[in-house]
CSV table of C-alpha atoms in Angstrom, one decimal:
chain,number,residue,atom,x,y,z
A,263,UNK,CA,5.9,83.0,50.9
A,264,UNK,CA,8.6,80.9,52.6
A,265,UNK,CA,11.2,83.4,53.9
A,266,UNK,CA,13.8,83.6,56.3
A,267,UNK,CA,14.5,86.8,58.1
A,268,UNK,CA,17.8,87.6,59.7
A,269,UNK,CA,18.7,90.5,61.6
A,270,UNK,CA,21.2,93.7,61.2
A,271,UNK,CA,24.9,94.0,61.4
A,272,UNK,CA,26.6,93.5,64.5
A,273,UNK,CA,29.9,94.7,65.5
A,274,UNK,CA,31.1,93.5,68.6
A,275,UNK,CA,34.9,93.4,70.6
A,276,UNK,CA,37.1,90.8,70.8
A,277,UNK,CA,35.9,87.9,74.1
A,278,UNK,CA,32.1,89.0,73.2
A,279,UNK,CA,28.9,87.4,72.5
A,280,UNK,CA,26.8,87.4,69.6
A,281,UNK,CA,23.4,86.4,69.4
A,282,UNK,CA,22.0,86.2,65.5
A,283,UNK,CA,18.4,85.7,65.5
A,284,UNK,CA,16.8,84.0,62.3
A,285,UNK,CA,12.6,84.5,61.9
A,286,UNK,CA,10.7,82.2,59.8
A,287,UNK,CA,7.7,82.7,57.9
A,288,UNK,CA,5.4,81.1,55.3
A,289,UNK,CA,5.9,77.1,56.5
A,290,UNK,CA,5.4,74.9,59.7
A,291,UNK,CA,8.5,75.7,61.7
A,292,UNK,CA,8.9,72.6,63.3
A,293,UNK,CA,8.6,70.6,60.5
A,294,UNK,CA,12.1,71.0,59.2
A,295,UNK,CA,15.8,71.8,60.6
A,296,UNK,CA,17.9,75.2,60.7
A,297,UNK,CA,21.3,75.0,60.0
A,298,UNK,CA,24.3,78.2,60.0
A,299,UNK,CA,26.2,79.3,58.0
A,300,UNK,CA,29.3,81.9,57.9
A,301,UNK,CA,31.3,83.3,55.4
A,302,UNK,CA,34.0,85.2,55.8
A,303,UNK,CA,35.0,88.1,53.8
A,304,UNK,CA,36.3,87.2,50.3
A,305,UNK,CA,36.2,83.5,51.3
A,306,UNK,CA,34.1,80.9,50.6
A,307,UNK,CA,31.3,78.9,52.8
A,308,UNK,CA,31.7,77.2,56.5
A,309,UNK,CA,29.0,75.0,57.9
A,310,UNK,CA,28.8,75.7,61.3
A,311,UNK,CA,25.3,73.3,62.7
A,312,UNK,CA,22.2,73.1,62.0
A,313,UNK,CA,19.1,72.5,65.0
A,314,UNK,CA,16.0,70.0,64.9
A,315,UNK,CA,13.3,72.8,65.2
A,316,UNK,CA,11.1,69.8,66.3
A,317,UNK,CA,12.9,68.6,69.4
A,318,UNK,CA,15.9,71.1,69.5
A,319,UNK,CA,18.9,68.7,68.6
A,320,UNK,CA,21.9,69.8,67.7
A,321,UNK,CA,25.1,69.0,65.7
A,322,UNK,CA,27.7,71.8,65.9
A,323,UNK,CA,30.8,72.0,63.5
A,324,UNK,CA,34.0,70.8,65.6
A,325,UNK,CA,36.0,73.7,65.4
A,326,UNK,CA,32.9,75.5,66.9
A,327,UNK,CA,32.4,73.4,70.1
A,328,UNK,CA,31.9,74.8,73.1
A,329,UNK,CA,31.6,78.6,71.4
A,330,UNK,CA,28.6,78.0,69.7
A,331,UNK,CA,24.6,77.2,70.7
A,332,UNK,CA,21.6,77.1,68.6
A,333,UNK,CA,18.0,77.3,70.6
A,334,UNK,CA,14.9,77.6,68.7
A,335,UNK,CA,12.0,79.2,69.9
A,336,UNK,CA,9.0,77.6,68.5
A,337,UNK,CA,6.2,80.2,69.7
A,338,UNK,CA,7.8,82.9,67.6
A,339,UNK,CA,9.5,80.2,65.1
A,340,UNK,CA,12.6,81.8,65.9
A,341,UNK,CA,15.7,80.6,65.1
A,342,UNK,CA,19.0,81.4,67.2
A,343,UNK,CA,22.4,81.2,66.7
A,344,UNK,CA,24.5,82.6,69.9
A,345,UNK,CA,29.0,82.3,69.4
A,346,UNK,CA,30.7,83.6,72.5
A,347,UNK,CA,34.6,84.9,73.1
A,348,UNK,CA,34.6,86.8,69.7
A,349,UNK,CA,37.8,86.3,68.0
A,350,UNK,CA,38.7,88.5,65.0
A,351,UNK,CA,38.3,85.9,62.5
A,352,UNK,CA,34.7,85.0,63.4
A,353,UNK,CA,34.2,88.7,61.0
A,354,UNK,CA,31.5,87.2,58.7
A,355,UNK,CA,28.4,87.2,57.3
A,356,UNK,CA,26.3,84.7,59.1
A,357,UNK,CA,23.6,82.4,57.0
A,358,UNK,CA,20.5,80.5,58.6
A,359,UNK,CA,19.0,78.6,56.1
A,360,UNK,CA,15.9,75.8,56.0
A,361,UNK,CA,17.3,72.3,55.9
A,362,UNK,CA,15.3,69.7,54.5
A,363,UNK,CA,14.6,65.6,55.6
A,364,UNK,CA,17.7,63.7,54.8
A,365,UNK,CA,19.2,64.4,51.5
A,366,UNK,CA,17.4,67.2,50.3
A,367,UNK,CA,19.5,69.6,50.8
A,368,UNK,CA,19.3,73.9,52.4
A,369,UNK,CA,16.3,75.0,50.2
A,370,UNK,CA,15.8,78.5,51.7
A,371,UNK,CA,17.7,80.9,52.9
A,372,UNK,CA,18.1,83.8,55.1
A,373,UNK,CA,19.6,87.1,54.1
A,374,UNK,CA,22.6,86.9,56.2
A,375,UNK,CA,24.0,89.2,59.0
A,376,UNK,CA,27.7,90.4,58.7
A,377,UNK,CA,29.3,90.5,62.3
A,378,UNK,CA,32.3,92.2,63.0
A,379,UNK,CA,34.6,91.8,65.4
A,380,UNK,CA,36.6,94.9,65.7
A,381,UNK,CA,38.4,96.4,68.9
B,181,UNK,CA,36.4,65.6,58.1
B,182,UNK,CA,35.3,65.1,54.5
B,183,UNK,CA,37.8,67.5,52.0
B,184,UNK,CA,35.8,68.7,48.8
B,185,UNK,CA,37.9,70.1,46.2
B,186,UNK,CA,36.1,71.6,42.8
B,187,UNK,CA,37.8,72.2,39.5
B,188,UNK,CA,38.6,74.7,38.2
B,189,UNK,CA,38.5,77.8,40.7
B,190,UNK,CA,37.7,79.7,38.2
B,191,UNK,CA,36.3,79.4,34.4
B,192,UNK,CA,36.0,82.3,31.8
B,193,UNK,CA,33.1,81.1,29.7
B,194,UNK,CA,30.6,82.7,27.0
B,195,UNK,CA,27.3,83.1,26.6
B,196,UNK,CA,26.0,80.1,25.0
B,197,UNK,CA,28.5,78.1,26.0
B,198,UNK,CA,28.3,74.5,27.8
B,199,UNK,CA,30.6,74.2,31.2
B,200,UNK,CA,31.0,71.5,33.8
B,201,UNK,CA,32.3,72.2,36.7
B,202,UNK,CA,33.5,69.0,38.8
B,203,UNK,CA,34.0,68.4,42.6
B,204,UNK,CA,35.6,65.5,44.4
B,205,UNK,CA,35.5,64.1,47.9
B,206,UNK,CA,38.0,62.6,49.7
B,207,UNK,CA,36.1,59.8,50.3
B,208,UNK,CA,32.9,58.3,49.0
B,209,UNK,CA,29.7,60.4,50.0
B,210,UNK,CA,27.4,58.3,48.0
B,211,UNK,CA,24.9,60.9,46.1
B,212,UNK,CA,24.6,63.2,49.1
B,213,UNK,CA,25.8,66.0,47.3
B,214,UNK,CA,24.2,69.3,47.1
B,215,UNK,CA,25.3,72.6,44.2
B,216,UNK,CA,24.7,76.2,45.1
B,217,UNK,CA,24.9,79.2,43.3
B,218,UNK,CA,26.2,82.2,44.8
B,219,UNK,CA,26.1,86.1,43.8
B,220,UNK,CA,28.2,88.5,44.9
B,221,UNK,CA,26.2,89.7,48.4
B,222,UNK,CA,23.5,87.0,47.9
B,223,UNK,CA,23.3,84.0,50.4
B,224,UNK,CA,23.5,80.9,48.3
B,225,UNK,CA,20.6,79.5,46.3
B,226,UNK,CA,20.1,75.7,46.1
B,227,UNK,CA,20.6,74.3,42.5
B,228,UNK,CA,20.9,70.2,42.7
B,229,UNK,CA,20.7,67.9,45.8
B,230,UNK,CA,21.1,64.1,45.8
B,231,UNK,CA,23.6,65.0,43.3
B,232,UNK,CA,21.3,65.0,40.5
B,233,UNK,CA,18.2,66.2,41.2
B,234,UNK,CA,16.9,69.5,39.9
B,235,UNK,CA,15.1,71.5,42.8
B,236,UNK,CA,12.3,73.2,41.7
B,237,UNK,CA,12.1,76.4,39.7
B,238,UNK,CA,15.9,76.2,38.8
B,239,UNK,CA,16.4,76.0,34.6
B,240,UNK,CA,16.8,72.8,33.2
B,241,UNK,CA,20.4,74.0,31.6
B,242,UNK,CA,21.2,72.6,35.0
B,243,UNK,CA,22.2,69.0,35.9
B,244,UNK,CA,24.5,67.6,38.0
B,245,UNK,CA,25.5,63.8,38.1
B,246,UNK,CA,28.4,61.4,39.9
B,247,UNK,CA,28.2,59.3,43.1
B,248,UNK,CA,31.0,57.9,45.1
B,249,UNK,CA,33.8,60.9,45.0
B,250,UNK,CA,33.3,62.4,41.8
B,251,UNK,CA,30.8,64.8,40.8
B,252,UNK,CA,29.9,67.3,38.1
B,253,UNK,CA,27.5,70.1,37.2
B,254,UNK,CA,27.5,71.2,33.6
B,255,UNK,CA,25.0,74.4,32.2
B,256,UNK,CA,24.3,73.2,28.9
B,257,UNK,CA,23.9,76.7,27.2
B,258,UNK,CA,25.3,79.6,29.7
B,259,UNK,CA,22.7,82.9,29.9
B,260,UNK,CA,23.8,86.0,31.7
B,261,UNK,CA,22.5,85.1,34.7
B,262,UNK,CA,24.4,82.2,35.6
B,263,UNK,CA,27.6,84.0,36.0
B,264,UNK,CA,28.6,83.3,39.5
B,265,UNK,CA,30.2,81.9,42.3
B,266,UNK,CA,29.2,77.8,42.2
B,267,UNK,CA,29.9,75.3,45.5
B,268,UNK,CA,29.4,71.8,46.0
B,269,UNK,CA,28.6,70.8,49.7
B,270,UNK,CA,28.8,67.3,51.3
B,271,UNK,CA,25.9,66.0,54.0
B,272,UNK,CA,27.1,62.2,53.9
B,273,UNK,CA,28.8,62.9,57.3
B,274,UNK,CA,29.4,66.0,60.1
B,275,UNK,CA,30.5,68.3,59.5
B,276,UNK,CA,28.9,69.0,56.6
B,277,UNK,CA,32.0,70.7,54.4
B,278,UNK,CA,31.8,72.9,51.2
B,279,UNK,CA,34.1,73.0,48.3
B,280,UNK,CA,36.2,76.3,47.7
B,281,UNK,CA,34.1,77.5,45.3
B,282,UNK,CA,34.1,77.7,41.5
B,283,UNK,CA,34.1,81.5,40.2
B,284,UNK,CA,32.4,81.4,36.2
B,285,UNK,CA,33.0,84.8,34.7
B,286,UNK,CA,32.4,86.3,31.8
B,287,UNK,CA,35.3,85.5,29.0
């Protein structure tokens, strides 16, 4: 079946990297787009990109620029999602999910993977 | 950045009940509006994209409708699943941008 497969909890310190790596499984990777994402604790949901698993373009949330990259690997259909200089308010649990052509919305969805960002 | 504010932030609703829940842009988005459903440590599930358009496998107690910068979803007859945590999300321009979220509990 379709599925996405995220990885386990991180916690990390304050200024580090995270790297959140999301697996898919069941459809032709490259054939649709990955987007991220977060939501932190309590709150509701933040859109953070999303990647063209075909040719690797990218469209990163504003607030996220220059702190965020999202590579695909298309041998393993691998999505990533890397957000460096950890800052205690990236805490949250991180979503990849499938996006469809234009207009059709984020049709599957990963499990999601809570990072924390403690000292 | 496209603001989407939903209505009410939370409901308390019965069984058997019909609800609408309604979400507005700040400006016009056309019908490129998605609804999600959310549990509590569940990533979202997708319920309506193009703003009206049933994706596949949901219940048809589901329907969403509006274009421009009003939009609704309404459960005709509420079942105990459905209680929930409901967003409407924008993709007519980046960033894409979520309402807060509409919380329907059990009254």
């Amino acid at each position: 079946q379709v599925q996405l497969v995220q990885s386990g909890a991180e916690v990390k310190k304050p200024g580090a990297s995270v790297k959140v790596p999301c697996k898919a499984s069941g459809y032709t990777f490259t054939n649709y787009g990955i987007s991220w994402v977060r939501q932190a604790p309590g709150q509701g949901l933040e859109w953070m990109g999303w990647i063209n698993a075909y040719n690797g373009n990218t469209n990163y949330a504003q607030k996220l620029q220059g702190r965020v990259t999202m590579t695909t690997d298309t041998s393993t259909s691998t999505a990533y999602m890397e957000l460096r200089s950890l800052r205690s308010d990236d805490t949250a649990v991180y979503y990849c999910a499938r996006r469809r052509a234009a207009g059709n919305g984020m049709d599957v969805w990963g499990q999601g993977t809570t990072v924390t960002v403690s000292s | 950045d496209i603001q989407m504010t939903q209505s009410p932030s939370t409901l308390s609703a019965s069984v058997g009940d019909r609800v609408t829940i309604t979400c507005r842009a700040s400006q016009s988005i056309s019908n490129w509006l998605a609804w999600y459903q959310q549990k509590p440590g569940k990533a979202p599930k997708l319920l309506i994209y193009k703003a009206s358009s049933l994706e596949s496998g949901v219940p048809s107690r589901f329907s969403g409708s509006g274009s421009g910068t009003e939009f609704t979803l309404t459960i005709s007859s509420l079942q105990p699943d459905d209680f929930a945590t409901y967003y409407c999300q924008q993709y007519n321009s980046y960033p894409w941008t979520f309402g807060q979220g509409t919380k329907l509990e059990i009254k």
